[in-house]
């Protein structure tokens, strides 16, 4: 069995519409692929550090896919989404992969952390170690999507702290994984915490970014 058969089984389930199809094509059926070619372009992230990119613009089918993973428990989408994110991170050359953490209470309520699932898939695709305790969320607070964009930076201040693994990351280039990027405030705050612990560099990758991020060349 080839490695590709494990990543993209045949017949494959489309990560956007959920239908099975043949042949495999980056986790998207031919119908969705034709509809998504305008959206399927990597987006630069509005971050104040290092490299940052997202696989899609946060709209249309990409937004629906992310909502299904995050709020409807459709975790089967995560490995396919992670492949797109790994493609977006191509060329960043990190040493280790870490996820933006959710608060333990939210993780218990949801049953999983969507960013952890994505980060583990990206680490596997890039053949890198995944570090599960690089960051911790200190405060349980309303999700940022409930706030005005101008309030994001103030809202995330103090939300995160270094995890037990931070000491092992000194001098390393960390690829930070989040599901969606709106203003970049969460990624910037997490990067600030990591850099304070001695991490040499932080890059970031998300599945989707809001409009306004600059598109770059995608896989089509």
PDB file of C-alpha atoms in Angstrom:
ATOM      1  CA  UNK A   1       0.000   0.000   0.000  1.00  0.00           C
ATOM      2  CA  UNK A   2       1.344   3.433  -0.947  1.00  0.00           C
ATOM      3  CA  UNK A   3       1.494   6.302   1.543  1.00  0.00           C
ATOM      4  CA  UNK A   4      -0.920   8.259  -0.666  1.00  0.00           C
ATOM      5  CA  UNK A   5      -3.525   5.524  -0.206  1.00  0.00           C
ATOM      6  CA  UNK A   6      -3.467   6.128   3.545  1.00  0.00           C
ATOM      7  CA  UNK A   7      -3.776   9.898   3.183  1.00  0.00           C
ATOM      8  CA  UNK A   8      -6.342   9.896   0.371  1.00  0.00           C
ATOM      9  CA  UNK A   9      -8.202   6.543   0.412  1.00  0.00           C
ATOM     10  CA  UNK A  10     -10.014   5.367  -2.706  1.00  0.00           C
ATOM     11  CA  UNK A  11     -12.963   5.912  -2.961  1.00  0.00           C
ATOM     12  CA  UNK A  12     -12.443   9.187  -1.200  1.00  0.00           C
ATOM     13  CA  UNK A  13     -14.928  11.317   0.737  1.00  0.00           C
ATOM     14  CA  UNK A  14     -15.039  14.973  -0.300  1.00  0.00           C
ATOM     15  CA  UNK A  15     -14.138  17.179   2.652  1.00  0.00           C
ATOM     16  CA  UNK A  16     -16.580  19.843   1.453  1.00  0.00           C
ATOM     17  CA  UNK A  17     -19.774  18.021   0.433  1.00  0.00           C
ATOM     18  CA  UNK A  18     -19.146  14.647   2.086  1.00  0.00           C
ATOM     19  CA  UNK A  19     -19.856  12.596  -1.047  1.00  0.00           C
ATOM     20  CA  UNK A  20     -17.549   9.746  -2.045  1.00  0.00           C
ATOM     21  CA  UNK A  21     -15.808  10.016  -5.387  1.00  0.00           C
ATOM     22  CA  UNK A  22     -13.070   8.620  -7.586  1.00  0.00           C
ATOM     23  CA  UNK A  23     -10.322   9.300  -8.404  1.00  0.00           C
ATOM     24  CA  UNK A  24      -8.654  11.044  -5.480  1.00  0.00           C
ATOM     25  CA  UNK A  25      -7.901  14.744  -5.901  1.00  0.00           C
ATOM     26  CA  UNK A  26      -6.693  16.576  -2.795  1.00  0.00           C
ATOM     27  CA  UNK A  27      -9.785  15.600  -0.812  1.00  0.00           C
ATOM     28  CA  UNK A  28     -12.225  17.479  -3.083  1.00  0.00           C
ATOM     29  CA  UNK A  29     -14.674  15.921  -5.535  1.00  0.00           C
ATOM     30  CA  UNK A  30     -14.688  17.194  -9.141  1.00  0.00           C
ATOM     31  CA  UNK A  31     -17.913  19.158  -8.638  1.00  0.00           C
ATOM     32  CA  UNK A  32     -16.645  21.016  -5.575  1.00  0.00           C
ATOM     33  CA  UNK A  33     -13.234  21.473  -7.155  1.00  0.00           C
ATOM     34  CA  UNK A  34     -14.741  23.295 -10.127  1.00  0.00           C
ATOM     35  CA  UNK A  35     -16.764  25.520  -7.789  1.00  0.00           C
ATOM     36  CA  UNK A  36     -13.800  26.209  -5.494  1.00  0.00           C
ATOM     37  CA  UNK A  37     -11.005  27.062  -7.899  1.00  0.00           C
ATOM     38  CA  UNK A  38     -11.402  30.772  -7.189  1.00  0.00           C
ATOM     39  CA  UNK A  39     -11.271  30.124  -3.433  1.00  0.00           C
ATOM     40  CA  UNK A  40      -8.593  27.431  -3.531  1.00  0.00           C
ATOM     41  CA  UNK A  41      -5.694  29.830  -3.327  1.00  0.00           C
ATOM     42  CA  UNK A  42      -3.384  30.121  -0.373  1.00  0.00           C
ATOM     43  CA  UNK A  43      -3.928  33.232   1.723  1.00  0.00           C
ATOM     44  CA  UNK A  44      -1.220  35.207   3.481  1.00  0.00           C
ATOM     45  CA  UNK A  45      -1.993  35.787   7.146  1.00  0.00           C
ATOM     46  CA  UNK A  46      -2.078  39.257   8.760  1.00  0.00           C
ATOM     47  CA  UNK A  47       0.586  38.402  11.329  1.00  0.00           C
ATOM     48  CA  UNK A  48       3.354  40.567  12.756  1.00  0.00           C
ATOM     49  CA  UNK A  49       5.992  37.824  12.777  1.00  0.00           C
ATOM     50  CA  UNK A  50       7.568  35.223  10.490  1.00  0.00           C
ATOM     51  CA  UNK A  51       5.712  33.451   7.710  1.00  0.00           C
ATOM     52  CA  UNK A  52       1.978  32.827   7.725  1.00  0.00           C
ATOM     53  CA  UNK A  53      -0.458  31.289   5.260  1.00  0.00           C
ATOM     54  CA  UNK A  54      -3.899  29.726   5.090  1.00  0.00           C
ATOM     55  CA  UNK A  55      -5.211  27.200   2.583  1.00  0.00           C
ATOM     56  CA  UNK A  56      -8.462  29.041   1.829  1.00  0.00           C
ATOM     57  CA  UNK A  57     -10.343  32.259   2.216  1.00  0.00           C
ATOM     58  CA  UNK A  58     -12.887  32.014   5.048  1.00  0.00           C
ATOM     59  CA  UNK A  59     -16.047  31.937   2.976  1.00  0.00           C
ATOM     60  CA  UNK A  60     -18.308  29.595   1.061  1.00  0.00           C
ATOM     61  CA  UNK A  61     -17.555  25.889   1.171  1.00  0.00           C
ATOM     62  CA  UNK A  62     -14.299  26.354   3.084  1.00  0.00           C
ATOM     63  CA  UNK A  63     -16.153  28.096   5.892  1.00  0.00           C
ATOM     64  CA  UNK A  64     -18.844  25.394   5.922  1.00  0.00           C
ATOM     65  CA  UNK A  65     -16.169  22.699   6.092  1.00  0.00           C
ATOM     66  CA  UNK A  66     -14.502  24.360   9.056  1.00  0.00           C
ATOM     67  CA  UNK A  67     -17.807  24.880  10.879  1.00  0.00           C
ATOM     68  CA  UNK A  68     -18.635  21.192  10.393  1.00  0.00           C
ATOM     69  CA  UNK A  69     -15.334  20.150  11.973  1.00  0.00           C
ATOM     70  CA  UNK A  70     -15.491  22.672  14.778  1.00  0.00           C
ATOM     71  CA  UNK A  71     -19.132  22.542  15.832  1.00  0.00           C
ATOM     72  CA  UNK A  72     -20.734  19.414  14.366  1.00  0.00           C
ATOM     73  CA  UNK A  73     -18.174  16.817  15.386  1.00  0.00           C
ATOM     74  CA  UNK A  74     -17.267  15.859  11.801  1.00  0.00           C
ATOM     75  CA  UNK A  75     -13.679  15.009  12.696  1.00  0.00           C
ATOM     76  CA  UNK A  76     -13.247  12.840   9.587  1.00  0.00           C
ATOM     77  CA  UNK A  77     -12.597  16.096   7.703  1.00  0.00           C
ATOM     78  CA  UNK A  78      -9.485  16.952   9.732  1.00  0.00           C
ATOM     79  CA  UNK A  79      -6.916  14.721   7.948  1.00  0.00           C
ATOM     80  CA  UNK A  80      -7.936  16.082   4.536  1.00  0.00           C
ATOM     81  CA  UNK A  81      -7.928  19.667   5.812  1.00  0.00           C
ATOM     82  CA  UNK A  82      -4.486  19.071   7.310  1.00  0.00           C
ATOM     83  CA  UNK A  83      -3.108  18.062   3.911  1.00  0.00           C
ATOM     84  CA  UNK A  84      -4.150  21.408   2.461  1.00  0.00           C
ATOM     85  CA  UNK A  85      -2.624  23.207   5.427  1.00  0.00           C
ATOM     86  CA  UNK A  86       0.620  21.261   5.043  1.00  0.00           C
ATOM     87  CA  UNK A  87       0.702  22.424   1.430  1.00  0.00           C
ATOM     88  CA  UNK A  88       0.198  26.013   2.609  1.00  0.00           C
ATOM     89  CA  UNK A  89       3.141  25.612   4.988  1.00  0.00           C
ATOM     90  CA  UNK A  90       5.386  24.242   2.258  1.00  0.00           C
ATOM     91  CA  UNK A  91       8.713  26.029   2.294  1.00  0.00           C
ATOM     92  CA  UNK A  92       8.482  27.326   5.875  1.00  0.00           C
ATOM     93  CA  UNK A  93      10.875  24.587   7.111  1.00  0.00           C
ATOM     94  CA  UNK A  94       9.848  24.428  10.789  1.00  0.00           C
ATOM     95  CA  UNK A  95      11.363  22.058  13.343  1.00  0.00           C
ATOM     96  CA  UNK A  96       8.194  21.222  15.257  1.00  0.00           C
ATOM     97  CA  UNK A  97       4.414  21.674  15.029  1.00  0.00           C
ATOM     98  CA  UNK A  98       2.226  23.093  17.828  1.00  0.00           C
ATOM     99  CA  UNK A  99      -1.459  23.988  18.074  1.00  0.00           C
ATOM    100  CA  UNK A 100      -3.280  27.043  19.386  1.00  0.00           C
ATOM    101  CA  UNK A 101      -4.974  25.530  22.460  1.00  0.00           C
ATOM    102  CA  UNK A 102      -8.620  25.755  23.419  1.00  0.00           C
ATOM    103  CA  UNK A 103      -9.660  26.020  27.057  1.00  0.00           C
ATOM    104  CA  UNK A 104     -10.027  22.632  28.835  1.00  0.00           C
ATOM    105  CA  UNK A 105     -13.705  23.330  29.569  1.00  0.00           C
ATOM    106  CA  UNK A 106     -14.414  23.895  25.887  1.00  0.00           C
ATOM    107  CA  UNK A 107     -12.426  20.816  24.928  1.00  0.00           C
ATOM    108  CA  UNK A 108     -14.427  18.698  27.381  1.00  0.00           C
ATOM    109  CA  UNK A 109     -17.714  20.078  26.061  1.00  0.00           C
ATOM    110  CA  UNK A 110     -16.706  19.495  22.433  1.00  0.00           C
ATOM    111  CA  UNK A 111     -14.921  16.208  23.033  1.00  0.00           C
ATOM    112  CA  UNK A 112     -11.821  17.181  21.070  1.00  0.00           C
ATOM    113  CA  UNK A 113      -9.648  20.129  20.102  1.00  0.00           C
ATOM    114  CA  UNK A 114      -9.982  20.822  16.385  1.00  0.00           C
ATOM    115  CA  UNK A 115      -6.604  22.571  16.186  1.00  0.00           C
ATOM    116  CA  UNK A 116      -4.907  19.579  17.781  1.00  0.00           C
ATOM    117  CA  UNK A 117      -6.408  17.267  15.149  1.00  0.00           C
ATOM    118  CA  UNK A 118      -5.226  19.576  12.383  1.00  0.00           C
ATOM    119  CA  UNK A 119      -1.762  20.040  13.911  1.00  0.00           C
ATOM    120  CA  UNK A 120      -1.219  16.294  14.271  1.00  0.00           C
ATOM    121  CA  UNK A 121      -2.233  15.779  10.641  1.00  0.00           C
ATOM    122  CA  UNK A 122       0.129  18.521   9.486  1.00  0.00           C
ATOM    123  CA  UNK A 123       2.982  17.090  11.557  1.00  0.00           C
ATOM    124  CA  UNK A 124       2.437  13.677   9.989  1.00  0.00           C
ATOM    125  CA  UNK A 125       2.289  15.130   6.475  1.00  0.00           C
ATOM    126  CA  UNK A 126       5.478  17.157   6.990  1.00  0.00           C
ATOM    127  CA  UNK A 127       7.183  14.332   8.933  1.00  0.00           C
ATOM    128  CA  UNK A 128       7.777  16.584  11.921  1.00  0.00           C
ATOM    129  CA  UNK A 129       7.250  16.083  15.663  1.00  0.00           C
ATOM    130  CA  UNK A 130       4.047  17.410  17.204  1.00  0.00           C
ATOM    131  CA  UNK A 131       4.367  19.158  20.574  1.00  0.00           C
ATOM    132  CA  UNK A 132       1.121  18.975  22.520  1.00  0.00           C
ATOM    133  CA  UNK A 133       2.002  21.182  25.483  1.00  0.00           C
ATOM    134  CA  UNK A 134       3.753  24.150  23.929  1.00  0.00           C
ATOM    135  CA  UNK A 135       1.004  26.567  24.965  1.00  0.00           C
ATOM    136  CA  UNK A 136      -1.817  26.694  27.475  1.00  0.00           C
ATOM    137  CA  UNK A 137      -4.971  28.758  27.519  1.00  0.00           C
ATOM    138  CA  UNK A 138      -5.181  30.545  30.849  1.00  0.00           C
ATOM    139  CA  UNK A 139      -8.631  32.115  30.688  1.00  0.00           C
ATOM    140  CA  UNK A 140     -11.989  30.814  29.555  1.00  0.00           C
ATOM    141  CA  UNK A 141     -13.477  33.682  27.546  1.00  0.00           C
ATOM    142  CA  UNK A 142     -16.042  34.234  24.790  1.00  0.00           C
ATOM    143  CA  UNK A 143     -14.879  33.194  21.304  1.00  0.00           C
ATOM    144  CA  UNK A 144     -13.340  36.010  19.284  1.00  0.00           C
ATOM    145  CA  UNK A 145     -15.983  35.715  16.573  1.00  0.00           C
ATOM    146  CA  UNK A 146     -18.463  37.190  19.079  1.00  0.00           C
ATOM    147  CA  UNK A 147     -16.358  40.372  19.351  1.00  0.00           C
ATOM    148  CA  UNK A 148     -15.687  43.294  17.059  1.00  0.00           C
ATOM    149  CA  UNK A 149     -12.389  43.025  15.179  1.00  0.00           C
ATOM    150  CA  UNK A 150     -10.972  46.073  16.969  1.00  0.00           C
ATOM    151  CA  UNK A 151     -11.430  44.309  20.319  1.00  0.00           C
ATOM    152  CA  UNK A 152      -9.527  41.140  19.404  1.00  0.00           C
ATOM    153  CA  UNK A 153      -6.034  42.229  20.461  1.00  0.00           C
ATOM    154  CA  UNK A 154      -7.238  43.399  23.871  1.00  0.00           C
ATOM    155  CA  UNK A 155      -9.344  40.264  24.337  1.00  0.00           C
ATOM    156  CA  UNK A 156      -6.481  37.807  23.747  1.00  0.00           C
ATOM    157  CA  UNK A 157      -3.957  39.594  25.972  1.00  0.00           C
ATOM    158  CA  UNK A 158      -3.086  37.232  28.808  1.00  0.00           C
ATOM    159  CA  UNK A 159      -5.154  34.348  27.442  1.00  0.00           C
ATOM    160  CA  UNK A 160      -2.124  32.152  26.771  1.00  0.00           C
ATOM    161  CA  UNK A 161       0.926  31.004  28.684  1.00  0.00           C
ATOM    162  CA  UNK A 162       3.836  28.708  27.962  1.00  0.00           C
ATOM    163  CA  UNK A 163       3.207  25.005  28.496  1.00  0.00           C
ATOM    164  CA  UNK A 164       5.465  22.428  30.100  1.00  0.00           C
ATOM    165  CA  UNK A 165       7.082  21.663  26.755  1.00  0.00           C
ATOM    166  CA  UNK A 166       8.254  25.242  26.198  1.00  0.00           C
ATOM    167  CA  UNK A 167      11.710  24.496  27.591  1.00  0.00           C
ATOM    168  CA  UNK A 168      12.209  21.803  24.937  1.00  0.00           C
ATOM    169  CA  UNK A 169      11.421  24.287  22.174  1.00  0.00           C
ATOM    170  CA  UNK A 170      14.227  26.757  22.886  1.00  0.00           C
ATOM    171  CA  UNK A 171      16.114  27.600  19.722  1.00  0.00           C
ATOM    172  CA  UNK A 172      13.576  25.841  17.490  1.00  0.00           C
ATOM    173  CA  UNK A 173      11.378  27.047  14.667  1.00  0.00           C
ATOM    174  CA  UNK A 174       7.752  26.348  15.625  1.00  0.00           C
ATOM    175  CA  UNK A 175       4.884  26.012  13.149  1.00  0.00           C
ATOM    176  CA  UNK A 176       1.797  27.279  14.977  1.00  0.00           C
ATOM    177  CA  UNK A 177      -1.549  25.853  13.839  1.00  0.00           C
ATOM    178  CA  UNK A 178      -4.960  27.516  14.151  1.00  0.00           C
ATOM    179  CA  UNK A 179      -8.218  26.704  12.398  1.00  0.00           C
ATOM    180  CA  UNK A 180      -9.145  30.200  11.192  1.00  0.00           C
ATOM    181  CA  UNK A 181      -7.453  33.589  11.199  1.00  0.00           C
ATOM    182  CA  UNK A 182      -9.515  36.772  11.367  1.00  0.00           C
ATOM    183  CA  UNK A 183      -7.330  39.651  12.599  1.00  0.00           C
ATOM    184  CA  UNK A 184      -4.219  37.641  13.514  1.00  0.00           C
ATOM    185  CA  UNK A 185      -4.499  38.643  17.189  1.00  0.00           C
ATOM    186  CA  UNK A 186      -4.555  35.089  18.541  1.00  0.00           C
ATOM    187  CA  UNK A 187      -1.585  33.985  16.449  1.00  0.00           C
ATOM    188  CA  UNK A 188       0.395  37.093  17.351  1.00  0.00           C
ATOM    189  CA  UNK A 189      -0.259  36.612  21.073  1.00  0.00           C
ATOM    190  CA  UNK A 190       0.697  32.930  20.956  1.00  0.00           C
ATOM    191  CA  UNK A 191       3.840  33.772  18.993  1.00  0.00           C
ATOM    192  CA  UNK A 192       4.764  36.438  21.536  1.00  0.00           C
ATOM    193  CA  UNK A 193       4.528  33.890  24.366  1.00  0.00           C
ATOM    194  CA  UNK A 194       6.590  31.317  22.480  1.00  0.00           C
ATOM    195  CA  UNK A 195       9.290  33.796  21.513  1.00  0.00           C
ATOM    196  CA  UNK A 196       9.590  34.908  25.129  1.00  0.00           C
ATOM    197  CA  UNK A 197      10.392  31.313  26.104  1.00  0.00           C
ATOM    198  CA  UNK A 198      13.363  31.198  23.726  1.00  0.00           C
ATOM    199  CA  UNK A 199      11.815  29.833  20.536  1.00  0.00           C
ATOM    200  CA  UNK A 200      13.940  31.081  17.644  1.00  0.00           C
ATOM    201  CA  UNK A 201      11.130  31.600  15.149  1.00  0.00           C
ATOM    202  CA  UNK A 202       7.374  31.149  14.790  1.00  0.00           C
ATOM    203  CA  UNK A 203       5.514  30.531  11.535  1.00  0.00           C
ATOM    204  CA  UNK A 204       1.768  30.026  11.311  1.00  0.00           C
ATOM    205  CA  UNK A 205      -0.713  28.117   9.194  1.00  0.00           C
ATOM    206  CA  UNK A 206      -4.524  28.098   9.237  1.00  0.00           C
ATOM    207  CA  UNK A 207      -7.149  26.324   7.208  1.00  0.00           C
ATOM    208  CA  UNK A 208      -8.850  29.595   6.321  1.00  0.00           C
ATOM    209  CA  UNK A 209      -8.324  33.344   6.623  1.00  0.00           C
ATOM    210  CA  UNK A 210     -10.804  36.186   6.318  1.00  0.00           C
ATOM    211  CA  UNK A 211     -10.942  38.249   3.161  1.00  0.00           C
ATOM    212  CA  UNK A 212      -8.276  40.888   3.024  1.00  0.00           C
ATOM    213  CA  UNK A 213      -5.400  38.440   3.241  1.00  0.00           C
ATOM    214  CA  UNK A 214      -3.383  38.435   0.023  1.00  0.00           C
ATOM    215  CA  UNK A 215      -3.781  35.273  -2.125  1.00  0.00           C
ATOM    216  CA  UNK A 216      -0.697  33.407  -3.241  1.00  0.00           C
ATOM    217  CA  UNK A 217      -0.268  30.501  -5.622  1.00  0.00           C
ATOM    218  CA  UNK A 218      -2.261  27.368  -4.755  1.00  0.00           C
ATOM    219  CA  UNK A 219      -1.880  23.781  -6.027  1.00  0.00           C
ATOM    220  CA  UNK A 220      -4.019  24.177  -9.172  1.00  0.00           C
TER     221      UNK A 220
END
